[in-house]
Amino acid sequence: MVSVLKRGLAIITLLIIGYWLAQGLAGVPFGQDKMLVGQYYLDHVKQQTGAVNAVTAIVVNYRGFDTLGEVTVLFIASTGVAALLWGKRRKRTAKTEGSIVLTTGTRLLAPFVMLFGAYIFIHGHLTPGGGFPGGATIATAFLLMYMAFTVYEIPHRAFEKTEGLVGMGYVIVGLIGLAIGGYFLFDWIWQTWGWGHNNIGRLFSGGFIPVIYTIIGIKVGTELSGIIDNMLKEEVSE
Amino acid sequence: MNGQYASLLIALPLLGAFFVPLIKGFGKKAIKTYVLIITAIQTGIAAWVFQQVYSTGKPIIVMAGAWKPPVGINLYIGYFAALFVLIVAVASFLMAVFNFKAVDVEPIDKYAMLFLLLMLGATGMIATGDIFNLFVFMEITAITAYALTAYNKTGEAAEASLKYMILGGIGSSFFLIGVALIYGATGTLNMAQIAQLVGHINPTVAQVGLALIVFGLAVEAELFPLNAWAPDAYQAAPHPVTTMFSAFVVKAGLYAMARLLYLMSSVGTWHNVLKLLVVMATLTVVVAEFSALRQRNVKRMIAYSSISQVGLIALAFALGTQAGVDAGVFQMVNHAIVKVLLFLGVGYVAIQLGGAEIENFRGLGKKMPVTAFGITVGAFAAVGIPLFNIFWSKLRIILATLQAGYTWAAFLVLGASVVEAVYYFRLIHTIWFEGEGERISESAPLVAIVIALVILVIAIGIYPNYLWSISQKAGSDIFNVAQYVKNVPLMPLTGVGA
């Protein structure tokens, strides 16, 4: 009886909230041209950032501060998981080995997945994608290894250090901008050095976007792999 | 020096946190010292920024990537942000000293990273001038807070963190929906430009967007129906982290709420949102005070007291008048000082005597006289007794509430203060007039911090004018939106929506 009452109340509340939100949404002029900042980005992206992909130019260059924050959020997630699951001795306790088809398939597939991940983040300024999808793809390769082999483990020490180093790399790229151009996260490669100006649309262009996306790709890849590693291990008594 | 160097306030804690894995091998002591050094440098930078802003009277606008707003993201370090960034840095520095005594649970390197990033998140929330960037920094703050709440790895801590995480997650999603609505209606994310355009958009959209944002921030700002996570989290988190929650994490949420509220003050339905907030804030004060009355755990009791004081600040911000905002800022500063003192004292007692239950406080005046004295001064101040700092800010808030015409709110809040006096005096009685005990030696750095804070509390209590004038400036930074918009060098855009 109580649960029916509860459910009924919940449904009524949700309907009221839904109606209220719909009222709000009805006032937003969708489908009309409402671009204010957006138009500026579209008009100036090539000339100002050297990127063909407007989304990455916004994410890394115009609003790079947000991306730095998002990278930090992911870093916190992986650090937090590691802090909460920390134990003196933790080991993988998986028991069933995968079938030979699975293990051989993984062996063959993993390098290709990694290669493709690297391709995604290196071409962030040209094709859809960028550091986050690229890094996630690389982490998928490690997840495959974890799933197929009962004993596989990533090299933790190296991964942790890489994670820290590339994170510092991002901030340092920003600080170099502060030193050269006078602004934090200033795109010194494009705006001061003018490097790649006659190369728009080719691999070596886009100012510091490819540099930062490589950093983000490595960082996201190592972080997600670290989370997988932490979640898959169990505490064992000594 | 170039004002753009203020971006180091963000860059330094980030760089510091990312560097920790590289020094992981050097042992606990080295890592704690490292955190101490980073927070000390941060305090130095914050002091420089504070001095710059208050001596020139002009805000520092940090433009990330040299993009002028609204195309790029800008940090707006005006009177308010300069003051609070300094408070965040100083509180973190004091807690970095406290870490040496208070935190021994492994893994200490992860703790150091999360600690620095919590400081970063609050700094960013207070400094940013972009509404989506505010969301990003809010997430940084919130997610570090979830992880740090559960850091002690007890069942109680895990439960508290889970509760916080679910509420916080829902709150942030609502906030994000609100941001999306406002972006959809105005076509910009920059706060100054939103303030310019918001008068022209559909009032229903503005009201729904604003209400969603207020609702989302209320989780972080611990307002009544959404603050159930807070006492549990305060009790279960490591002592320095509890102090940081109370000293600045909640303030960052409150400030963000106040800032967005006043930016959108030209919306026709604005006063409805204000009224809702006044009700929520008053309820926060009343409910929290009555819950504190029956607590046996002193840390939890002070957590409830902290929530009630935060409700008072929210009440001041929700009045919609200049006097209210000024008083709210004044109370924010005073509350930060007093709560650092109280949580530091109680945390230290809990470490030395094994727990913050009220039984452990019997005879504390004989066992740890300096700490007991610090807690006593903090308690007097929190109740709002004359000659202590919170007296002045509470008085200002009540006066402002009466001026704004909310007599019932002022009456309820005053009544709640009487309840507050009951449980604080009970604590003081237990400390000084009950039980016996042997003297325990107290750690020198902590004693120094306690004494310094006590002097600060009394100094502000006797001579409040200096801090009051600073608070007025900081308050006008929030209230005077026209000035805020004028200070941000907006790039003229020839879009369709302009």
XYZ file of C-alpha atoms in Angstrom:
736
model
C 0.000 0.000 0.000
C 2.724 2.378 1.066
C 4.761 1.734 -2.024
C 1.794 2.486 -4.262
C 1.295 5.759 -2.449
C 4.995 6.563 -2.725
C 5.092 5.742 -6.386
C 1.973 7.749 -7.066
C 3.356 10.787 -5.283
C 6.664 10.458 -7.126
C 4.913 10.285 -10.471
C 2.786 13.337 -9.670
C 5.832 15.327 -8.516
C 7.756 14.345 -11.612
C 4.861 15.381 -13.833
C 4.736 18.780 -12.142
C 8.505 19.267 -12.530
C 8.315 18.076 -16.107
C 5.532 20.514 -16.897
C 7.485 23.328 -15.283
C 10.609 22.504 -17.287
C 8.562 22.276 -20.458
C 7.186 25.729 -19.737
C 10.744 26.999 -19.523
C 11.844 25.183 -22.656
C 8.898 26.541 -24.595
C 10.301 30.021 -24.158
C 13.697 29.174 -25.631
C 13.646 29.998 -29.332
C 14.907 26.712 -30.756
C 15.445 26.524 -34.458
C 15.892 30.263 -34.708
C 19.237 31.820 -35.329
C 20.333 32.719 -31.847
C 24.071 32.538 -32.345
C 25.949 35.286 -30.653
C 29.309 33.943 -29.603
C 28.854 30.924 -31.858
C 28.909 33.001 -35.016
C 32.178 34.592 -33.968
C 33.776 31.186 -33.524
C 32.633 30.012 -36.950
C 33.846 33.159 -38.667
C 37.273 33.355 -37.099
C 38.298 29.843 -36.188
C 40.678 29.096 -39.075
C 42.450 32.384 -39.105
C 42.783 32.685 -35.321
C 43.606 29.128 -34.281
C 44.627 27.272 -37.423
C 42.220 24.438 -36.629
C 39.769 23.121 -39.186
C 37.677 21.425 -36.525
C 35.793 24.261 -34.838
C 34.799 22.169 -31.825
C 38.350 21.342 -30.854
C 39.405 24.922 -31.432
C 36.748 26.075 -28.961
C 37.432 23.328 -26.475
C 41.199 23.645 -26.416
C 41.869 27.195 -27.485
C 39.004 29.639 -26.948
C 37.710 27.889 -23.847
C 40.839 25.980 -22.935
C 40.340 26.810 -19.305
C 37.313 24.516 -19.153
C 39.245 21.658 -20.693
C 42.013 22.056 -18.161
C 39.288 21.784 -15.541
C 37.758 18.686 -17.124
C 41.147 16.996 -17.277
C 41.449 17.772 -13.590
C 38.017 16.284 -12.879
C 39.097 13.024 -14.483
C 42.344 13.122 -12.541
C 40.367 13.543 -9.333
C 38.120 10.623 -10.241
C 41.069 8.324 -10.753
C 42.871 9.595 -7.650
C 39.696 9.273 -5.608
C 39.087 5.686 -6.713
C 42.696 4.840 -5.932
C 42.456 6.486 -2.508
C 39.265 4.677 -1.558
C 40.310 1.239 -2.809
C 43.815 1.439 -1.412
C 45.046 -1.625 0.450
C 48.411 -3.030 1.397
C 48.196 -6.062 -0.854
C 45.817 -6.071 -3.744
C 45.801 -8.670 -6.460
C 43.792 -9.813 -9.369
C 41.741 -12.814 -8.304
C 40.081 -13.675 -11.590
C 39.802 -17.420 -11.972
C 38.621 -18.382 -15.445
C 41.069 -17.899 -18.249
C 39.463 -16.704 -21.489
C 39.129 -19.080 -24.412
C 41.977 -19.263 -26.881
C 39.915 -17.417 -29.458
C 39.481 -14.528 -27.042
C 43.118 -14.318 -25.965
C 44.501 -14.599 -29.480
C 41.935 -12.126 -30.750
C 42.900 -9.671 -28.022
C 46.580 -10.092 -28.794
C 45.914 -9.177 -32.397
C 43.393 -6.453 -31.720
C 44.984 -4.483 -28.868
C 47.776 -2.838 -30.911
C 45.250 -1.768 -33.538
C 42.964 -0.260 -30.936
C 45.893 1.674 -29.475
C 47.014 2.835 -32.880
C 43.526 4.064 -33.663
C 43.315 5.848 -30.308
C 46.571 7.639 -31.042
C 45.269 8.521 -34.499
C 42.165 10.106 -32.973
C 43.990 12.402 -30.598
C 46.774 13.351 -33.000
C 44.207 14.444 -35.594
C 42.038 16.332 -33.120
C 42.305 19.610 -34.999
C 41.328 18.032 -38.317
C 38.778 15.295 -37.724
C 36.029 14.740 -35.164
C 37.401 13.418 -31.903
C 40.302 14.689 -29.888
C 41.993 13.892 -26.626
C 39.089 12.504 -24.635
C 37.771 9.971 -27.191
C 41.336 9.061 -28.163
C 42.318 8.470 -24.559
C 39.170 6.464 -23.908
C 39.935 4.294 -26.933
C 43.418 3.585 -25.621
C 41.989 2.674 -22.245
C 39.673 0.256 -24.064
C 42.740 -1.605 -25.312
C 43.911 -2.050 -21.726
C 40.423 -3.102 -20.665
C 40.532 -5.786 -23.379
C 43.806 -7.084 -21.976
C 42.375 -7.150 -18.474
C 39.300 -9.027 -19.613
C 41.135 -11.610 -21.688
C 44.068 -12.425 -19.419
C 43.658 -13.319 -15.744
C 47.116 -12.141 -14.723
C 47.566 -9.018 -16.821
C 48.404 -5.819 -14.929
C 49.438 -2.390 -16.141
C 52.802 -1.084 -14.910
C 51.431 1.115 -12.087
C 54.474 3.113 -11.187
C 55.166 4.112 -14.749
C 51.498 4.923 -15.351
C 51.180 7.080 -12.243
C 54.296 9.029 -13.078
C 53.215 9.507 -16.713
C 49.850 10.738 -15.517
C 51.484 13.339 -13.302
C 54.028 14.363 -15.920
C 51.566 14.928 -18.745
C 49.267 16.811 -16.375
C 52.145 19.092 -15.531
C 52.871 19.289 -19.251
C 49.458 20.830 -19.887
C 49.895 23.432 -17.171
C 53.433 24.170 -18.339
C 52.262 24.735 -21.933
C 49.851 27.240 -20.432
C 52.559 28.858 -18.345
C 54.858 29.189 -21.368
C 51.987 31.097 -22.941
C 51.937 33.331 -19.879
C 55.670 33.937 -20.227
C 55.699 34.535 -23.995
C 52.334 36.106 -24.729
C 51.426 37.479 -21.338
C 48.310 35.331 -20.940
C 47.770 31.947 -19.336
C 47.018 29.254 -21.955
C 48.066 31.643 -24.742
C 48.614 29.779 -28.022
C 52.258 30.733 -28.508
C 52.920 28.217 -31.269
C 50.333 29.787 -33.554
C 50.166 33.391 -32.439
C 53.768 34.200 -31.591
C 55.756 31.811 -33.702
C 53.266 31.755 -36.547
C 54.103 28.110 -37.028
C 51.942 26.289 -39.545
C 50.183 29.348 -40.972
C 50.516 28.182 -44.567
C 49.619 24.638 -43.688
C 46.008 24.904 -42.532
C 44.178 21.610 -42.872
C 47.374 19.525 -42.797
C 48.781 17.530 -39.922
C 51.347 20.137 -38.852
C 49.021 23.005 -38.124
C 46.557 24.050 -35.471
C 48.976 25.824 -33.143
C 49.185 24.103 -29.776
C 45.978 22.112 -30.221
C 47.716 18.873 -31.346
C 50.273 19.260 -28.555
C 47.596 19.627 -25.906
C 45.460 16.872 -27.380
C 48.404 14.498 -27.291
C 48.869 15.377 -23.637
C 45.160 14.907 -22.898
C 45.053 11.657 -24.864
C 47.906 10.140 -22.869
C 46.486 11.452 -19.630
C 42.967 10.175 -20.201
C 44.303 6.835 -21.421
C 46.461 6.269 -18.343
C 43.807 7.528 -15.959
C 40.972 5.352 -17.222
C 43.310 2.339 -17.317
C 44.247 3.121 -13.721
C 40.584 3.204 -12.684
C 39.976 -0.155 -14.405
C 43.014 -1.607 -12.676
C 41.890 -0.407 -9.261
C 38.358 -1.644 -9.688
C 39.391 -5.116 -10.860
C 41.730 -5.920 -7.998
C 40.716 -7.349 -4.672
C 42.334 -7.291 -1.296
C 44.032 -10.546 -0.361
C 45.116 -11.562 3.091
C 48.847 -11.819 3.559
C 53.689 43.266 -12.210
C 51.251 42.138 -14.860
C 47.787 41.333 -13.533
C 47.649 38.229 -15.725
C 50.004 36.569 -13.255
C 46.973 36.178 -11.019
C 46.267 33.105 -13.165
C 48.975 31.456 -11.075
C 46.291 31.101 -8.410
C 44.839 28.369 -10.629
C 48.039 27.121 -12.230
C 50.045 26.600 -9.048
C 47.742 24.189 -7.160
C 47.231 22.236 -10.393
C 50.931 21.981 -11.058
C 51.428 21.124 -7.396
C 48.862 18.329 -7.467
C 50.177 16.812 -10.699
C 53.711 16.808 -9.281
C 52.816 14.692 -6.244
C 53.101 11.258 -7.968
C 56.738 12.060 -8.734
C 57.693 12.537 -5.068
C 55.551 9.683 -3.808
C 58.582 7.634 -2.738
C 59.980 10.131 -0.247
C 57.733 9.245 2.658
C 54.801 10.788 4.507
C 56.654 13.630 6.081
C 58.090 14.872 2.802
C 54.671 14.886 1.142
C 53.074 16.805 4.008
C 55.899 19.338 3.951
C 55.460 19.653 0.209
C 51.759 20.481 0.633
C 52.698 23.029 3.279
C 55.124 24.737 0.881
C 52.632 24.847 -2.001
C 49.890 26.314 0.191
C 52.366 28.858 1.564
C 53.247 30.016 -1.961
C 49.550 30.136 -2.822
C 48.974 32.338 0.222
C 51.753 34.615 -0.991
C 50.212 34.981 -4.442
C 46.763 35.532 -2.941
C 48.159 38.218 -0.637
C 49.768 39.942 -3.620
C 46.485 39.842 -5.551
C 44.596 41.150 -2.519
C 47.009 44.010 -2.111
C 46.794 44.847 -5.838
C 43.020 44.868 -5.962
C 42.489 46.830 -2.773
C 45.192 49.412 -3.460
C 44.202 50.184 -7.058
C 40.468 49.682 -6.562
C 40.312 47.987 -9.960
C 39.500 44.310 -10.454
C 42.042 42.045 -12.106
C 40.589 40.484 -15.249
C 42.511 37.386 -16.221
C 41.864 36.458 -19.821
C 42.744 32.830 -20.494
C 44.439 32.458 -23.856
C 44.277 36.226 -24.526
C 40.702 35.837 -25.797
C 38.529 38.715 -24.781
C 35.259 37.796 -23.110
C 32.706 36.587 -24.116
C 34.714 34.632 -26.709
C 37.162 33.343 -24.129
C 36.854 32.643 -20.432
C 37.796 35.384 -18.031
C 38.518 35.334 -14.345
C 37.128 38.309 -12.482
C 39.121 39.017 -9.338
C 37.382 41.983 -7.829
C 37.047 43.018 -4.214
C 35.102 39.935 -3.258
C 37.200 37.358 -5.061
C 40.482 38.887 -3.858
C 39.300 38.704 -0.253
C 38.016 35.156 -0.464
C 40.859 33.741 -2.503
C 43.084 34.956 0.322
C 40.850 33.324 2.925
C 40.855 30.054 0.983
C 44.643 30.100 0.745
C 45.189 30.966 4.408
C 42.712 28.348 5.623
C 44.393 25.734 3.411
C 47.781 26.723 4.744
C 46.623 26.352 8.357
C 45.128 22.976 7.536
C 48.367 21.925 5.860
C 49.996 22.499 9.263
C 47.211 20.537 10.928
C 47.737 17.639 8.461
C 50.957 16.676 10.220
C 48.980 15.739 13.329
C 45.637 14.823 11.895
C 46.117 12.611 8.878
C 47.903 9.318 9.094
C 45.669 7.133 6.973
C 47.318 5.875 3.800
C 47.649 6.649 0.873
C 48.985 10.037 1.855
C 50.060 11.009 -1.672
C 46.469 10.744 -2.914
C 45.336 12.778 0.069
C 47.837 15.503 -0.812
C 46.578 15.700 -4.389
C 42.922 15.834 -3.362
C 43.703 18.422 -0.690
C 45.384 20.746 -3.200
C 42.622 20.268 -5.742
C 39.930 21.097 -3.193
C 41.706 24.398 -2.644
C 41.922 24.867 -6.426
C 38.229 24.193 -6.953
C 37.090 26.735 -4.379
C 39.524 29.343 -5.723
C 38.247 28.813 -9.244
C 34.593 28.982 -8.241
C 35.155 32.297 -6.541
C 37.298 33.799 -9.285
C 35.566 32.758 -12.483
C 33.501 35.093 -14.643
C 31.973 32.450 -16.874
C 28.941 30.414 -15.987
C 30.024 27.134 -17.556
C 33.493 27.511 -16.115
C 31.764 27.915 -12.770
C 30.181 24.520 -13.341
C 33.572 22.950 -14.108
C 35.132 24.343 -10.946
C 32.079 23.321 -8.959
C 32.574 19.767 -10.200
C 36.242 19.873 -9.213
C 35.273 21.007 -5.731
C 32.420 18.547 -5.387
C 34.235 15.457 -6.640
C 37.276 16.101 -4.444
C 34.866 16.601 -1.569
C 33.194 13.223 -2.243
C 36.536 11.452 -2.288
C 37.854 13.234 0.803
C 34.666 12.557 2.769
C 35.152 8.826 2.319
C 38.893 9.043 2.852
C 38.913 7.463 6.327
C 37.423 4.291 4.797
C 35.066 3.543 7.671
C 31.523 2.381 6.985
C 30.177 5.651 8.322
C 32.418 7.647 5.989
C 31.396 5.586 2.981
C 27.725 6.129 3.761
C 28.201 9.873 4.209
C 30.112 10.139 0.968
C 27.540 8.122 -0.963
C 24.738 10.352 0.292
C 26.706 13.458 -0.609
C 27.589 12.072 -4.020
C 24.002 11.232 -4.991
C 22.646 14.583 -3.814
C 25.552 16.454 -5.351
C 25.182 14.609 -8.628
C 21.504 15.494 -8.882
C 22.256 19.078 -7.890
C 24.949 19.488 -10.543
C 22.715 18.069 -13.246
C 20.028 20.581 -12.367
C 22.628 23.324 -12.432
C 23.760 22.188 -15.866
C 20.182 22.164 -17.197
C 19.807 25.698 -15.876
C 22.988 26.784 -17.647
C 21.772 25.175 -20.860
C 18.451 27.028 -20.640
C 20.158 30.348 -20.091
C 22.609 29.694 -22.895
C 19.755 28.731 -25.163
C 17.959 31.970 -24.374
C 20.885 34.387 -24.506
C 23.519 32.735 -26.692
C 26.348 33.483 -24.287
C 27.965 31.988 -21.217
C 29.792 35.042 -19.943
C 28.322 36.364 -16.705
C 28.681 40.022 -17.612
C 27.003 39.530 -20.943
C 24.239 37.433 -19.412
C 23.571 40.343 -17.060
C 23.251 42.635 -20.082
C 20.975 40.379 -22.088
C 18.861 38.803 -19.398
C 16.340 41.633 -19.299
C 15.306 40.919 -22.875
C 14.633 37.232 -22.652
C 11.377 35.511 -21.889
C 10.732 35.894 -18.125
C 9.522 32.306 -17.730
C 12.762 30.985 -19.186
C 14.805 33.223 -16.939
C 12.839 32.189 -13.873
C 13.099 28.457 -14.615
C 16.811 28.765 -15.415
C 17.551 30.765 -12.298
C 15.522 28.456 -10.070
C 17.338 25.402 -11.460
C 20.709 27.042 -10.848
C 19.764 28.044 -7.309
C 18.489 24.547 -6.658
C 21.714 23.005 -7.978
C 23.918 25.286 -5.932
C 21.821 24.793 -2.801
C 23.314 21.313 -2.419
C 26.819 22.753 -2.191
C 25.596 25.701 -0.138
C 23.828 23.440 2.387
C 20.369 24.982 2.288
C 17.564 23.259 4.088
C 15.924 20.464 2.163
C 19.185 19.640 0.379
C 21.666 19.676 3.253
C 21.065 16.230 4.735
C 24.474 15.111 3.552
C 26.364 17.805 5.415
C 26.346 16.702 9.085
C 27.288 13.146 8.161
C 30.038 14.316 5.834
C 31.399 16.787 8.388
C 31.513 14.105 11.032
C 33.089 11.409 8.902
C 35.679 13.389 6.925
C 39.278 13.822 8.136
C 39.476 16.802 10.532
C 41.380 19.219 8.245
C 38.938 18.469 5.433
C 35.937 19.184 7.644
C 37.485 22.523 8.456
C 37.953 23.285 4.777
C 34.339 22.330 3.995
C 33.078 24.721 6.618
C 35.597 27.505 6.030
C 35.359 27.837 2.273
C 33.713 25.074 0.247
C 30.248 26.042 1.398
C 31.133 29.727 0.981
C 32.079 29.160 -2.636
C 28.654 27.665 -3.271
C 26.920 30.517 -1.461
C 28.903 33.126 -3.325
C 28.156 31.527 -6.687
C 24.494 31.537 -5.795
C 24.540 35.175 -4.737
C 26.516 36.249 -7.794
C 24.173 34.587 -10.273
C 21.146 35.787 -8.357
C 22.162 39.432 -8.539
C 23.349 39.177 -12.141
C 19.816 38.267 -13.091
C 18.159 40.903 -10.929
C 16.543 42.609 -13.932
C 14.346 39.569 -14.553
C 10.690 40.360 -13.852
C 10.097 37.298 -11.691
C 13.237 37.797 -9.652
C 11.473 38.554 -6.385
C 9.694 35.192 -6.375
C 13.047 33.416 -6.391
C 14.256 35.684 -3.577
C 11.221 34.886 -1.447
C 11.784 31.181 -1.940
C 15.389 31.631 -0.829
C 14.419 33.588 2.284
C 12.123 30.748 3.327
C 14.788 28.112 2.640
C 17.455 30.061 4.521
C 15.287 30.682 7.582
C 14.302 27.025 7.704
C 17.989 26.091 7.420
C 18.823 28.167 10.489
C 15.952 26.878 12.595
C 16.222 23.191 11.684
C 19.998 23.109 12.076
C 19.968 24.788 15.500
C 17.361 22.423 16.855
C 19.238 19.414 15.464
C 22.454 20.600 17.098
C 20.724 20.750 20.469
C 20.514 17.009 20.890
C 23.905 15.919 19.550
C 26.309 13.904 21.675
C 29.189 14.165 19.228
C 30.813 17.591 19.428
C 32.072 17.563 15.858
C 28.562 16.856 14.613
C 27.164 19.537 16.897
C 29.516 22.134 15.450
C 28.677 20.892 11.973
C 25.013 21.701 12.608
C 26.002 25.053 14.036
C 28.020 25.726 10.898
C 25.002 24.917 8.737
C 22.827 27.292 10.712
C 25.332 30.126 10.288
C 25.483 29.397 6.594
C 21.709 29.704 6.521
C 22.121 33.119 8.076
C 24.471 34.145 5.281
C 22.031 32.855 2.690
C 19.271 34.846 4.364
C 21.374 38.000 4.134
C 22.060 37.402 0.441
C 18.421 36.689 -0.307
C 17.187 40.035 1.018
C 17.968 41.792 -2.236
C 19.375 44.915 -0.592
C 22.842 46.418 -0.410
C 22.859 46.266 3.401
C 21.989 42.593 3.363
C 24.733 41.623 0.928
C 27.361 43.575 2.883
C 26.287 41.931 6.118
C 26.358 38.538 4.444
C 29.937 39.012 3.291
C 30.927 40.216 6.754
C 29.392 37.104 8.279
C 31.175 34.912 5.704
C 34.576 36.226 6.774
C 33.816 35.996 10.487
C 32.325 32.567 10.184
C 35.377 31.304 8.287
C 37.679 32.465 11.099
C 35.536 31.086 13.916
C 34.864 27.748 12.285
C 38.540 27.177 11.520
C 39.191 27.801 15.209
C 36.395 25.512 16.406
C 36.976 22.602 14.046
C 40.726 22.798 14.581
C 40.256 22.666 18.356
C 37.680 19.885 18.312
C 39.644 17.894 15.747
C 42.785 18.148 17.826
C 40.946 16.981 20.937
C 39.481 14.081 18.963
C 42.952 13.019 17.864
C 44.495 13.274 21.319
C 41.647 11.692 23.268
C 40.291 9.307 20.650
C 36.988 10.680 19.423
C 34.838 13.779 19.556
C 32.153 12.400 21.897
C 31.088 14.840 24.578
C 32.463 12.551 27.330
C 35.966 13.253 26.041
C 35.489 16.943 26.708
C 35.036 16.477 30.456
C 37.875 18.186 32.239
C 39.402 19.398 29.009
C 40.197 22.709 30.673
C 42.685 20.870 32.849
C 43.969 18.466 30.242
C 44.507 20.795 27.266
C 44.037 24.347 28.532
C 45.028 26.265 25.390
C 42.878 24.203 23.052
C 40.015 24.384 25.540
C 40.410 28.152 25.686
C 40.366 28.330 21.899
C 37.157 26.270 21.712
C 35.586 28.459 24.392
C 36.361 31.682 22.544
C 35.087 30.108 19.329
C 31.867 29.094 21.073
C 31.320 32.570 22.538
C 31.911 34.080 19.129
C 29.593 31.637 17.356
C 26.741 32.456 19.720
C 27.241 36.121 18.939
C 28.221 37.612 22.272
C 29.355 41.261 22.204
C 33.097 41.865 21.924
C 33.436 38.820 19.670
C 33.392 39.139 15.898
C 30.184 37.300 14.970
C 28.168 39.607 17.219
C 28.647 42.411 14.714
C 27.807 40.399 11.639
C 24.731 38.807 13.231
C 23.563 42.250 14.311
C 24.019 43.599 10.793
C 22.135 40.686 9.292
C 19.197 41.056 11.686
C 19.039 44.795 11.076
C 19.137 44.280 7.327
C 16.403 41.652 7.583
C 14.188 44.023 9.542
C 14.861 46.796 7.036
C 13.868 44.559 4.166
C 10.601 43.906 5.937
C 11.013 40.243 6.837
C 10.141 40.630 10.525
C 9.121 36.996 10.896
C 12.480 35.808 9.507
C 14.444 38.053 11.861
C 12.332 36.818 14.779
C 12.873 33.133 13.942
C 16.601 33.584 13.410
C 16.979 35.390 16.724
C 15.031 32.663 18.473
C 17.351 30.081 16.951
C 20.341 31.972 18.348
C 19.013 31.351 21.849
C 18.997 27.642 21.111
C 22.559 27.968 19.851
C 23.577 29.565 23.143
C 22.117 26.595 25.068
C 24.238 23.915 23.444
C 27.401 25.986 23.278
C 27.182 26.892 26.964
C 26.533 23.250 27.804
C 29.764 22.407 25.978
C 31.695 25.136 27.772
C 30.332 23.924 31.093
C 31.475 20.385 30.338
C 34.927 21.618 29.412
C 35.632 23.774 32.451
C 33.433 22.629 35.321
C 33.190 18.864 34.975
C 35.637 16.023 35.309
C 39.261 15.852 36.264
C 42.325 15.179 34.170
C 46.073 15.185 33.856
C 47.800 17.804 31.724
C 48.583 16.602 28.199
C 51.294 18.423 26.284
C 49.930 20.306 23.288
C 51.682 20.655 19.953
C 53.401 24.036 19.541
C 52.384 24.935 15.956
C 48.722 24.175 16.636
C 48.767 26.169 19.851
C 50.250 29.076 17.917
C 47.465 28.870 15.318
C 44.777 28.683 17.994
C 46.154 31.723 19.814
C 46.500 33.698 16.580
C 42.896 32.953 15.653
C 41.668 33.847 19.142
C 43.436 37.202 18.892
C 41.883 37.747 15.465
C 38.382 36.936 16.756
C 38.712 39.359 19.648
C 40.451 42.042 17.586
C 37.630 42.074 15.058
C 35.140 41.988 17.916
C 36.566 45.110 19.513
C 37.487 46.963 16.366
C 35.190 45.789 13.557
C 35.386 48.861 11.328
C 38.356 47.868 9.205
C 36.900 44.498 8.262
C 33.466 46.042 7.877
C 34.734 48.505 5.284
C 36.422 45.662 3.403
C 33.191 43.681 3.546
C 31.236 46.637 2.225
C 33.544 46.889 -0.763
C 33.301 43.154 -1.355
C 29.530 43.327 -0.974
C 29.188 46.106 -3.515
C 31.154 43.887 -5.877
C 28.240 41.446 -5.783
C 25.379 43.919 -5.485
C 26.406 46.547 -8.002
C 25.916 44.606 -11.220
C 26.190 47.657 -13.477
C 29.704 48.262 -12.204
C 30.549 44.593 -12.665
C 29.428 44.657 -16.292
C 31.364 47.856 -16.890
C 34.531 46.295 -15.498
C 34.516 43.336 -17.871
C 35.984 44.351 -21.256
C 33.351 42.687 -23.436
C 34.161 42.350 -27.089
C 31.371 43.848 -29.228
C 29.762 41.067 -31.228
C 27.506 41.572 -34.203
C 25.468 38.435 -33.786
C 21.809 37.987 -34.510
C 20.858 37.908 -30.868
C 22.688 41.068 -29.849
